[in-house]
Coordinates of C-alpha atoms and ligand atoms in Angstrom, one line a residue:
M1 CA 16.6 55.8 16.2
Q2 CA 17.7 54.0 13.1
K3 CA 18.9 55.5 9.9
I4 CA 17.9 54.1 6.5
P5 CA 20.4 54.0 3.7
V6 CA 18.9 55.3 0.5
T7 CA 20.1 56.4 -2.8
R8 CA 18.8 59.4 -4.6
D9 CA 17.3 59.3 -8.1
G10 CA 17.7 55.5 -8.4
K11 CA 21.4 55.7 -9.3
K12 CA 23.0 52.6 -7.9
G13 CA 26.2 53.1 -6.0
S14 CA 25.7 56.9 -5.8
D15 CA 26.1 58.7 -2.5
I16 CA 24.2 57.2 0.4
I17 CA 21.9 59.4 2.3
L18 CA 20.8 58.6 5.8
I19 CA 17.2 59.5 6.6
H20 CA 16.1 59.8 10.1
S21 CA 13.5 57.2 10.6
D22 CA 11.3 59.6 12.5
D23 CA 11.0 61.7 9.3
V24 CA 9.7 58.8 7.3
V25 CA 5.9 59.0 6.7
K26 CA 5.4 56.4 4.0
I27 CA 7.4 53.9 2.1
E28 CA 6.0 53.0 -1.3
C29 CA 7.0 50.2 -3.5
L30 CA 7.2 51.1 -7.2
R31 CA 8.2 47.8 -8.5
N32 CA 10.3 44.9 -7.4
K33 CA 13.1 46.3 -5.3
E34 CA 12.3 49.9 -6.0
Y35 CA 10.8 52.1 -3.4
V36 CA 9.9 55.6 -2.7
I37 CA 10.4 56.9 0.8
H38 CA 8.3 59.8 1.7
T39 CA 9.3 62.3 4.4
I40 CA 7.4 65.3 5.4
N41 CA 9.3 67.5 3.0
D42 CA 10.8 65.2 0.5
K43 CA 10.7 62.0 -1.6
Y44 CA 13.6 59.6 -1.9
Y45 CA 14.0 56.7 -4.3
W46 CA 15.3 53.7 -2.6
T47 CA 17.0 51.1 -4.7
P48 CA 19.2 49.7 -2.0
T49 CA 22.8 49.4 -2.6
L50 CA 22.8 46.5 -0.3
E51 CA 20.9 44.6 -2.9
A52 CA 21.5 41.1 -1.5
F53 CA 20.6 42.3 2.0
E54 CA 17.4 43.8 0.7
E55 CA 16.5 40.7 -1.2
W56 CA 17.0 38.6 1.9
M57 CA 15.2 41.1 4.0
Y58 CA 12.1 40.9 2.0
E59 CA 12.1 37.3 1.2
D60 CA 13.0 35.7 4.6
G61 CA 13.8 38.0 7.4
F62 CA 11.1 40.5 7.0
R63 CA 8.4 38.1 6.6
L64 CA 9.5 36.0 9.5
I65 CA 9.9 38.9 11.8
D66 CA 6.7 40.4 10.7
Q67 CA 4.8 37.2 11.4
M68 CA 6.3 37.1 14.9
N69 CA 5.0 40.6 15.4
V70 CA 8.1 41.4 17.4
V71 CA 9.5 44.3 15.6
N72 CA 11.7 47.2 16.6
M73 CA 11.2 50.1 14.4
N74 CA 8.9 52.7 15.9
H75 CA 5.8 54.2 14.5
V76 CA 4.7 51.7 11.9
T77 CA 1.0 51.9 11.6
E78 CA 0.6 49.5 8.7
Y79 CA 2.7 47.2 6.7
D80 CA 1.5 45.5 3.6
V81 CA 3.9 42.8 2.6
K82 CA 2.3 42.3 -0.8
K83 CA 2.4 45.9 -1.7
G84 CA 5.6 46.5 0.1
I85 CA 4.2 49.6 1.7
V86 CA 4.9 50.6 5.3
Y87 CA 2.9 53.4 6.8
L88 CA 4.5 55.3 9.6
S89 CA 3.1 58.0 11.8
P90 CA 5.2 60.6 13.6
E91 CA 5.9 60.0 17.2
G92 CA 3.2 61.0 19.6
A93 CA 0.5 61.2 16.9
A94 CA -2.9 60.3 18.3
G95 CA -4.1 56.8 17.6
S96 CA -0.8 55.6 16.0
K97 CA 0.3 52.1 16.5
T98 CA 3.8 51.3 17.7
A99 CA 4.7 48.3 15.7
S100 CA 7.7 48.5 13.6
V101 CA 9.9 46.7 11.1
A102 CA 13.4 45.5 11.8
W103 CA 15.8 47.6 9.9
I104 CA 19.2 46.3 10.3
H105 CA 22.4 48.2 9.8
K106 CA 24.7 47.0 7.1
D107 CA 27.4 46.2 9.6
H108 CA 25.1 43.7 11.1
V109 CA 23.9 42.1 8.0
A110 CA 26.3 39.2 8.1
N111 CA 25.4 38.3 11.6
V112 CA 21.6 38.6 11.0
K113 CA 22.0 36.7 7.8
N114 CA 23.8 33.9 9.7
M115 CA 21.1 33.8 12.3
L116 CA 18.3 33.7 9.9
Y117 CA 20.1 31.1 7.9
E118 CA 20.0 28.9 11.1
V119 CA 16.3 29.6 11.6
K120 CA 15.7 28.5 8.0
K121 CA 17.7 25.4 8.5
L122 CA 15.8 24.5 11.6
D123 CA 12.6 25.2 9.9
R124 CA 13.4 22.6 7.2
S125 CA 14.9 20.0 9.4
S126 CA 13.0 17.1 10.8
D127 CA 15.1 16.6 14.0
P128 CA 15.3 19.7 16.3
D129 CA 17.8 17.8 18.5
D130 CA 20.4 18.3 15.8
F131 CA 20.5 22.0 16.7
Q132 CA 22.2 23.4 19.7
D133 CA 20.6 25.8 22.1
D134 CA 23.4 28.2 22.4
I135 CA 23.8 28.6 18.7
F136 CA 23.5 32.5 18.8
D137 CA 25.4 33.0 22.0
T138 CA 28.8 33.8 20.3
I139 CA 27.1 36.3 18.0
L140 CA 25.3 38.0 20.8
D141 CA 28.4 38.1 22.9
Q142 CA 30.3 39.9 20.2
E143 CA 27.7 42.4 19.7
E144 CA 28.3 45.6 21.6
D145 CA 26.0 47.9 19.9
S146 CA 22.9 47.7 22.1
R147 CA 20.7 49.3 19.4
F148 CA 20.8 46.0 17.5
A149 CA 20.5 43.7 20.5
R150 CA 16.7 43.7 20.0
S151 CA 16.9 42.6 16.4
Y152 CA 19.1 39.8 17.4
A153 CA 16.9 38.9 20.3
M154 CA 13.9 38.8 18.0
I155 CA 15.6 36.3 15.7
Q156 CA 16.7 34.3 18.7
A157 CA 13.1 34.3 19.9
I158 CA 11.9 33.1 16.6
Y159 CA 14.5 30.4 16.5
E160 CA 13.6 29.2 20.0
K161 CA 9.9 29.2 19.3
K162 CA 10.5 27.3 16.1
K163 CA 12.6 24.8 18.0
A164 CA 10.1 24.3 20.7
E165 CA 7.4 23.8 18.1
K166 CA 9.5 21.3 16.3
K167 CA 10.2 19.4 19.6
L168 CA 6.5 19.4 20.5
E169 CA 5.6 18.2 17.0
Q170 CA 8.2 15.4 17.4
S171 CA 7.0 14.3 20.8
E172 CA 3.5 14.4 19.5
Q173 CA 4.6 12.1 16.7
R174 CA 6.2 9.8 19.2
Y175 CA 3.0 9.5 21.2
K176 CA 1.1 9.1 18.0
S177 CA 3.3 6.2 16.9
L178 CA 2.8 4.6 20.3
F179 CA -0.9 4.8 19.5
Q180 CA -0.8 4.1 15.8
N181 CA 1.6 1.2 15.8
N182 CA 0.4 -0.5 19.0
P183 CA -0.6 -4.1 18.4
D184 CA -3.1 -3.7 21.2
P185 CA -6.4 -1.8 20.7
I186 CA -6.5 1.7 22.2
C187 CA -9.5 4.0 22.0
S188 CA -10.5 7.2 23.7
F189 CA -14.0 8.3 24.7
D190 CA -15.4 11.6 25.6
G191 CA -17.5 12.1 28.8
Y192 CA -20.6 10.8 27.1
G193 CA -19.0 7.6 26.1
Y194 CA -18.6 8.4 22.4
C195 CA -15.5 7.1 20.8
T196 CA -13.2 10.0 19.9
S197 CA -10.2 8.1 18.5
A198 CA -9.2 4.5 17.9
N199 CA -6.0 3.0 16.6
P200 CA -5.6 0.6 13.7
A201 CA -5.4 -2.4 16.1
T202 CA -8.9 -1.6 17.2
F203 CA -10.2 -1.7 13.7
R204 CA -8.4 -5.0 13.1
I205 CA -9.6 -6.7 16.2
T206 CA -13.3 -5.5 15.9
G207 CA -13.6 -5.6 12.2
Y208 CA -15.2 -2.2 12.2
T209 CA -13.9 0.8 10.2
E210 CA -13.0 4.3 11.5
E211 CA -16.3 5.7 10.2
E212 CA -18.3 3.0 11.9
L213 CA -16.6 3.6 15.3
L214 CA -15.8 7.3 15.7
H215 CA -18.3 9.6 17.4
K216 CA -20.5 6.7 18.4
S217 CA -21.1 4.7 21.5
I218 CA -19.5 1.2 21.3
H219 CA -22.3 -0.6 23.1
H220 CA -23.0 -2.6 20.0
L221 CA -19.5 -4.0 20.1
I222 CA -20.0 -5.5 23.5
V223 CA -21.8 -8.8 24.3
P224 CA -25.1 -7.8 25.9
E225 CA -24.3 -9.4 29.3
H226 CA -21.2 -7.2 29.6
V227 CA -22.6 -3.8 28.6
E228 CA -23.5 -3.0 32.2
R229 CA -20.0 -3.9 33.4
W230 CA -18.6 -1.6 30.7
Q231 CA -20.8 1.3 31.7
E232 CA -20.0 0.9 35.4
R233 CA -16.3 0.9 34.8
F234 CA -16.6 3.8 32.4
D235 CA -18.4 5.9 35.0
D236 CA -15.9 5.0 37.7
T237 CA -13.1 6.0 35.4
L238 CA -14.7 9.3 34.8
Q239 CA -14.5 9.8 38.5
G240 CA -10.8 9.3 38.3
Q241 CA -10.3 5.6 39.0
T242 CA -8.3 3.3 36.8
H243 CA -9.9 -0.1 36.1
H244 CA -8.6 -3.4 35.0
Y245 CA -11.2 -5.9 33.8
E246 CA -12.2 -8.5 31.2
I247 CA -14.8 -8.0 28.7
T248 CA -16.1 -9.8 25.6
F249 CA -16.5 -7.8 22.4
V250 CA -18.2 -9.1 19.3
H251 CA -16.3 -8.9 16.0
K252 CA -18.3 -7.4 13.1
D253 CA -18.5 -10.9 11.6
G254 CA -20.1 -12.2 14.9
H255 CA -17.2 -14.1 16.6
P256 CA -16.4 -13.2 20.2
V257 CA -13.2 -11.3 21.0
E258 CA -12.0 -11.7 24.6
L259 CA -10.3 -8.6 25.9
S260 CA -8.5 -7.7 29.0
V261 CA -9.0 -3.9 29.4
L262 CA -7.4 -1.1 31.2
N263 CA -9.5 2.1 31.7
V264 CA -7.5 5.3 32.3
P265 CA -9.0 8.7 32.8
I266 CA -8.1 11.5 30.4
V267 CA -7.2 14.5 32.5
V268 CA -6.6 17.9 30.8
N269 CA -5.8 20.9 32.9
G270 CA -7.0 19.1 35.9
Q271 CA -10.4 18.3 34.4
M272 CA -11.8 14.9 33.5
K273 CA -12.2 14.9 29.7
G274 CA -12.9 11.3 29.0
V275 CA -11.5 7.8 29.2
Y276 CA -8.8 5.9 27.5
M277 CA -9.4 2.2 27.0
I278 CA -6.3 0.1 26.4
G279 CA -7.2 -3.5 25.5
K280 CA -5.4 -6.8 25.1
D281 CA -6.7 -9.6 23.0
I282 CA -6.8 -12.6 25.3
S283 CA -8.9 -14.9 23.1
E284 CA -5.9 -17.3 22.7
R285 CA -5.2 -17.3 26.4
K286 CA -8.9 -18.0 27.1
K287 CA -8.8 -20.9 24.7
A288 CA -5.7 -22.3 26.4
E289 CA -7.4 -22.0 29.7
E290 CA -10.4 -23.9 28.4
M291 CA -8.2 -26.6 27.1
L292 CA -6.6 -26.9 30.4
L293 CA -9.9 -27.1 32.1
R294 CA -11.0 -29.8 29.7
S295 CA -8.0 -31.9 30.3
E296 CA -8.5 -31.5 34.0
K297 CA -12.1 -32.6 33.5
L298 CA -10.8 -35.6 31.7
S299 CA -8.5 -36.6 34.5
I300 CA -11.2 -36.1 37.1
V301 CA -13.5 -38.3 35.1
G302 CA -10.7 -40.9 34.9
Q303 CA -10.2 -40.9 38.7
M304 CA -14.0 -41.0 39.3
A305 CA -14.3 -43.7 36.8
A306 CA -11.8 -45.9 38.7
G307 CA -13.8 -45.7 41.9
V308 CA -17.3 -45.9 40.3
A309 CA -16.4 -48.8 38.0
H310 CA -15.0 -50.7 40.9
E311 CA -18.1 -50.1 43.1
I312 CA -20.6 -50.9 40.3
R313 CA -19.1 -54.0 39.0
N314 CA -19.7 -56.2 42.0
P315 CA -23.3 -55.4 42.6
L316 CA -23.9 -55.6 38.9
T317 CA -22.7 -59.2 38.8
S318 CA -25.1 -60.1 41.6
L319 CA -28.0 -58.3 39.9
K320 CA -27.3 -60.0 36.7
G321 CA -27.2 -63.4 38.4
F322 CA -30.5 -62.8 40.1
V323 CA -32.2 -61.6 37.0
Q324 CA -31.1 -64.7 35.2
L325 CA -32.3 -66.8 38.1
M326 CA -35.7 -65.1 38.2
Q327 CA -36.0 -65.5 34.4
T328 CA -36.0 -69.3 34.9
K329 CA -38.3 -69.2 37.9
I330 CA -41.0 -66.7 36.9
S331 CA -43.0 -66.8 33.7
G332 CA -45.2 -64.2 32.1
F333 CA -42.6 -61.4 32.4
E334 CA -40.1 -62.5 29.7
S335 CA -40.0 -59.2 27.9
Y336 CA -39.3 -57.3 31.1
F337 CA -36.4 -59.6 32.0
D338 CA -35.0 -59.2 28.5
I339 CA -35.1 -55.4 28.9
M340 CA -33.5 -55.7 32.4
M341 CA -30.7 -57.9 31.0
D342 CA -30.2 -55.5 28.1
E343 CA -30.0 -52.5 30.4
L344 CA -27.6 -54.3 32.8
E345 CA -25.5 -55.2 29.8
R346 CA -25.4 -51.5 28.9
I347 CA -24.3 -50.5 32.4
N348 CA -21.7 -53.1 32.3
F349 CA -20.5 -51.8 28.9
I350 CA -20.2 -48.3 30.1
V351 CA -18.4 -49.4 33.3
S352 CA -15.9 -51.3 31.2
E353 CA -15.3 -48.3 29.0
F354 CA -14.6 -46.3 32.2
L355 CA -12.0 -48.9 33.3
V356 CA -10.0 -48.4 30.1
I357 CA -9.6 -44.7 30.9
A358 CA -9.3 -45.1 34.6
K359 CA -6.5 -47.6 35.0
P360 CA -3.1 -46.7 33.9
Q361 CA -3.2 -49.5 31.4
S362 CA -0.8 -52.4 31.9
L363 CA -0.5 -53.1 28.2
R364 CA 0.0 -56.7 27.2
S365 CA 1.9 -55.5 24.2
Q366 CA 2.9 -57.9 21.5
P367 CA 4.0 -57.4 17.9
K368 CA 0.9 -57.7 15.8
Q369 CA -0.2 -57.1 12.2
A370 CA -2.7 -54.2 12.2
E371 CA -4.3 -55.7 9.1
A372 CA -5.0 -59.0 10.9
I373 CA -6.5 -57.2 13.9
L374 CA -8.7 -55.2 11.5
H375 CA -10.0 -58.4 9.8
N376 CA -10.8 -59.9 13.1
T377 CA -12.7 -56.9 14.1
I378 CA -14.6 -56.8 10.8
A379 CA -15.6 -60.4 11.4
L380 CA -17.2 -59.3 14.6
I381 CA -19.2 -56.3 13.4
G382 CA -19.4 -57.1 9.7
S383 CA -23.0 -58.3 10.0
Q384 CA -24.0 -55.0 11.6
A385 CA -22.5 -53.2 8.6
M386 CA -24.5 -55.4 6.3
I387 CA -27.8 -54.7 8.1
H388 CA -27.2 -51.0 7.5
Y389 CA -26.2 -51.5 3.9
V390 CA -22.7 -50.4 4.6
E391 CA -20.1 -51.8 2.2
L392 CA -16.7 -52.4 3.8
V393 CA -13.7 -52.0 1.5
V394 CA -10.2 -52.7 2.9
H395 CA -7.0 -51.7 1.1
A396 CA -3.8 -52.8 2.7
E397 CA -0.3 -52.4 1.4
E398 CA 1.7 -55.6 1.2
G399 CA 4.5 -56.5 3.6
L400 CA 3.7 -54.0 6.3
P401 CA 5.8 -54.0 9.5
A402 CA 4.1 -55.1 12.7
I403 CA 3.0 -52.8 15.5
L404 CA 3.6 -53.3 19.2
C405 CA 0.2 -53.4 20.8
D406 CA -2.4 -54.9 23.0
E407 CA -4.6 -56.6 20.5
N408 CA -7.8 -56.3 22.5
Q409 CA -7.4 -52.6 22.9
I410 CA -6.7 -52.0 19.3
K411 CA -9.7 -54.1 18.5
Q412 CA -11.7 -51.8 20.8
V413 CA -10.4 -48.8 18.9
F414 CA -11.4 -50.3 15.6
I415 CA -14.8 -51.2 16.9
N416 CA -15.5 -47.7 18.1
I417 CA -14.4 -46.1 14.9
L418 CA -16.2 -48.6 12.7
N419 CA -19.4 -48.2 14.8
N420 CA -19.3 -44.5 14.6
A421 CA -18.8 -44.7 10.8
I422 CA -21.7 -47.1 10.4
E423 CA -23.9 -45.0 12.6
S424 CA -23.1 -42.0 10.5
M425 CA -24.5 -43.6 7.4
P426 CA -28.1 -44.5 8.3
D427 CA -29.0 -45.0 4.6
G428 CA -25.9 -47.1 3.9
G429 CA -22.8 -46.3 1.9
Q430 CA -19.2 -47.2 1.5
L431 CA -16.7 -47.4 4.4
R432 CA -13.2 -47.6 3.1
I433 CA -10.3 -48.6 5.3
E434 CA -6.7 -48.1 4.1
I435 CA -3.6 -49.4 5.8
G436 CA -0.2 -48.3 4.6
L437 CA 3.1 -46.8 5.7
W438 CA 3.0 -43.1 6.5
D439 CA 6.8 -42.8 6.8
E440 CA 9.4 -45.3 7.7
N441 CA 8.5 -45.2 11.4
Q442 CA 4.7 -44.9 11.3
L443 CA 1.8 -46.9 10.0
L444 CA -1.3 -45.0 8.9
I445 CA -4.7 -46.5 9.3
R446 CA -7.4 -44.5 7.6
F447 CA -11.2 -44.9 7.9
I448 CA -13.2 -43.0 5.3
D449 CA -16.9 -42.9 5.6
Q450 CA -19.6 -41.3 3.5
G451 CA -21.7 -40.3 6.5
C452 CA -23.3 -37.2 7.9
G453 CA -20.0 -35.6 8.8
I454 CA -19.2 -33.4 11.8
P455 CA -19.6 -29.6 11.8
E456 CA -16.2 -27.9 12.0
E457 CA -16.8 -26.3 15.4
R458 CA -17.6 -29.6 17.0
I459 CA -14.4 -31.4 15.9
P460 CA -12.4 -30.0 18.8
R461 CA -14.9 -31.4 21.2
L462 CA -14.6 -35.0 20.0
G463 CA -13.0 -37.1 22.7
E464 CA -14.6 -35.1 25.5
P465 CA -16.3 -37.3 28.0
F466 CA -20.0 -37.7 27.4
Y467 CA -19.9 -35.7 24.2
T468 CA -22.5 -37.3 22.0
T469 CA -25.0 -36.2 19.4
K470 CA -26.8 -39.6 19.5
E471 CA -30.0 -40.3 21.5
K472 CA -28.6 -43.6 22.8
G473 CA -24.9 -42.6 22.6
T474 CA -22.5 -42.6 25.6
G475 CA -20.0 -40.1 24.3
L476 CA -17.3 -42.4 25.6
G477 CA -16.2 -44.2 22.4
L478 CA -13.9 -41.6 21.1
M479 CA -12.5 -40.7 24.5
V480 CA -11.5 -44.3 25.0
T481 CA -10.1 -44.5 21.5
F482 CA -8.0 -41.4 21.9
K483 CA -6.7 -42.7 25.2
I484 CA -5.7 -46.1 23.9
I485 CA -3.9 -44.7 20.9
E486 CA -2.1 -42.3 23.1
N487 CA -1.1 -45.1 25.4
H488 CA 0.4 -46.9 22.4
G489 CA 2.5 -43.9 21.5
G490 CA 0.4 -43.1 18.4
R491 CA -1.9 -40.3 17.5
M492 CA -5.2 -39.8 15.9
A493 CA -6.7 -37.1 13.6
I494 CA -10.2 -36.5 12.5
R495 CA -11.2 -34.5 9.5
S496 CA -14.8 -34.1 8.4
E497 CA -17.1 -32.4 6.0
V498 CA -20.8 -32.1 6.7
N499 CA -22.9 -34.3 4.4
K500 CA -19.8 -35.6 2.7
G501 CA -18.2 -37.8 5.3
T502 CA -15.5 -38.2 7.9
V503 CA -11.9 -39.4 7.8
V504 CA -10.3 -40.8 10.9
E505 CA -6.6 -41.3 10.8
I506 CA -4.5 -43.3 13.2
Y507 CA -0.8 -43.1 13.2
M508 CA 1.0 -45.9 15.0
P509 CA 4.7 -46.5 15.5
V510 CA 6.0 -49.6 13.8
I511 CA 8.5 -52.2 14.9
R512 CA 11.7 -52.0 12.8
Ligands
LIG1 P1 -21.1 -41.9 20.7 O1 -20.9 -42.7 19.5 O2 -21.6 -42.7 21.9 O3 -22.0 -40.7 20.5 P2 -18.4 -41.3 20.4 O4 -17.4 -40.8 21.4 O5 -18.1 -42.5 19.7 O6 -19.7 -41.3 21.2 O7 -18.6 -40.2 19.4 C1 -19.0 -38.9 19.8 C2 -19.7 -38.1 18.7 O8 -18.8 -37.8 17.7 C3 -20.8 -38.8 18.1 O9 -22.0 -38.6 18.9 C4 -21.0 -38.2 16.8 O10 -21.7 -36.9 16.8 C5 -19.5 -37.8 16.4 N1 -18.9 -38.7 15.5 C6 -17.9 -39.6 15.8 N2 -17.6 -40.3 14.7 C7 -18.3 -39.9 13.7 C8 -18.4 -40.2 12.2 N3 -17.7 -41.1 11.6 N4 -19.3 -39.4 11.5 C9 -20.1 -38.5 12.1 N5 -20.0 -38.2 13.4 C10 -19.2 -38.8 14.2
LIG2 MG1 -19.4 -44.2 19.2

């Protein structure tokens, strides 16, 4: 039963009349802040004396309260914010609505204003945690007039709803940032396996864009042999199981991406709605594992080599002896014997290569000049180079320090590298060898050929046992070479460009 303060005839500050709200049938807005209130018998002009209140009421409070649809004035059937018209129907009239507008007595304006000010502040703030929960309690405690309690409660309700919304929004943002900023790929799928969302890491790791992934199946992203595994795990997850497994994706540019994947069901209101896939790029780890495997392979080859070499050498010596003997005794089969001797030599050669890797080398180390060893080696295989039209050019700096080494082994290294270089230039070319100081502690010996080169992806495989591209190759030369250089405390690097040539660099510690 609220009373509305109005002024008669638009005279500001003139006597205030209270109209019983039940008598009001219509409030009409003439122009900004000027109203006509219709009662059954009369018309009143309303230019509120509480101008500030009125302004606030229409700009903030009114609208807010109206939107909430929690209002406390009886008998409002229609309220048009734009026109500023409120239609009321008398109590008990058939078909009338019982919504109303919050009319607030002037004594309470300050309190309501305060409360609405807080609502406004909250609305604009980005952190709802800055606002206390009991912010209105003191106001409400002071308030004794129960008629206005509902108005206050409305505002409090608005405030709390706003705050809850803000909090939800914030926690949503928090989850979103876990998704958005996660360095690991995360995507969600609906029950049909169509991708419903994917984070930036997914786009980065797969090379596909949002448009290319969303609302589609991702089967084309998986290597064919893993598609079935993917589908099985997916179906299981839809049944509520989580799954941890490894799978290989294909990047848009074709390279494989190894992923360790966790499938988690998406459950909303107790219903399976889809699957979350959380991945981890384990390509690097896989590579490291492969390296480990390879070095293991190497050491096994080494151990085997020791046994095999030992067992083969002795029978080989007798075989060779008897072949030589038979060569002198039997005539007519000379070419066979030659082949047999050649093949026995080859076996012997391979076995000797094995021995280098197998035995922990007892180096007969002596200070030697690398250049001198190189020249000795060239004397050995120079003729072979000539046959293949390979021109050897040696550039050595003057006054180089000596290296501590086993001359025979270093010779072996040079032979292997020179042979490879010569074999890479079937139509001849230049093979340049440079010897100089790399820094004050290391000598650099560089072999530059103009041969066929080595494709980039094969370079990491060089030095693997039995890795060869040659019909008659053993694939042991570089392995032995790496091993010897390593035993000498040096290191070796190979760079190459297909059809341009290869550069082999050996860094050896010098004697100071
Ligand atoms: P092999 O010479 O018996 O094949 P290696 O261990 O000496 O075994 O070499 C392994 C492989 O490395 C060769 O088969 C060849 O494909 C490649 N390679 C090595 N050196 C060169 C080079 N200078 N130019 C081109 N390819 C090379
Ligand atoms: Mg070789």
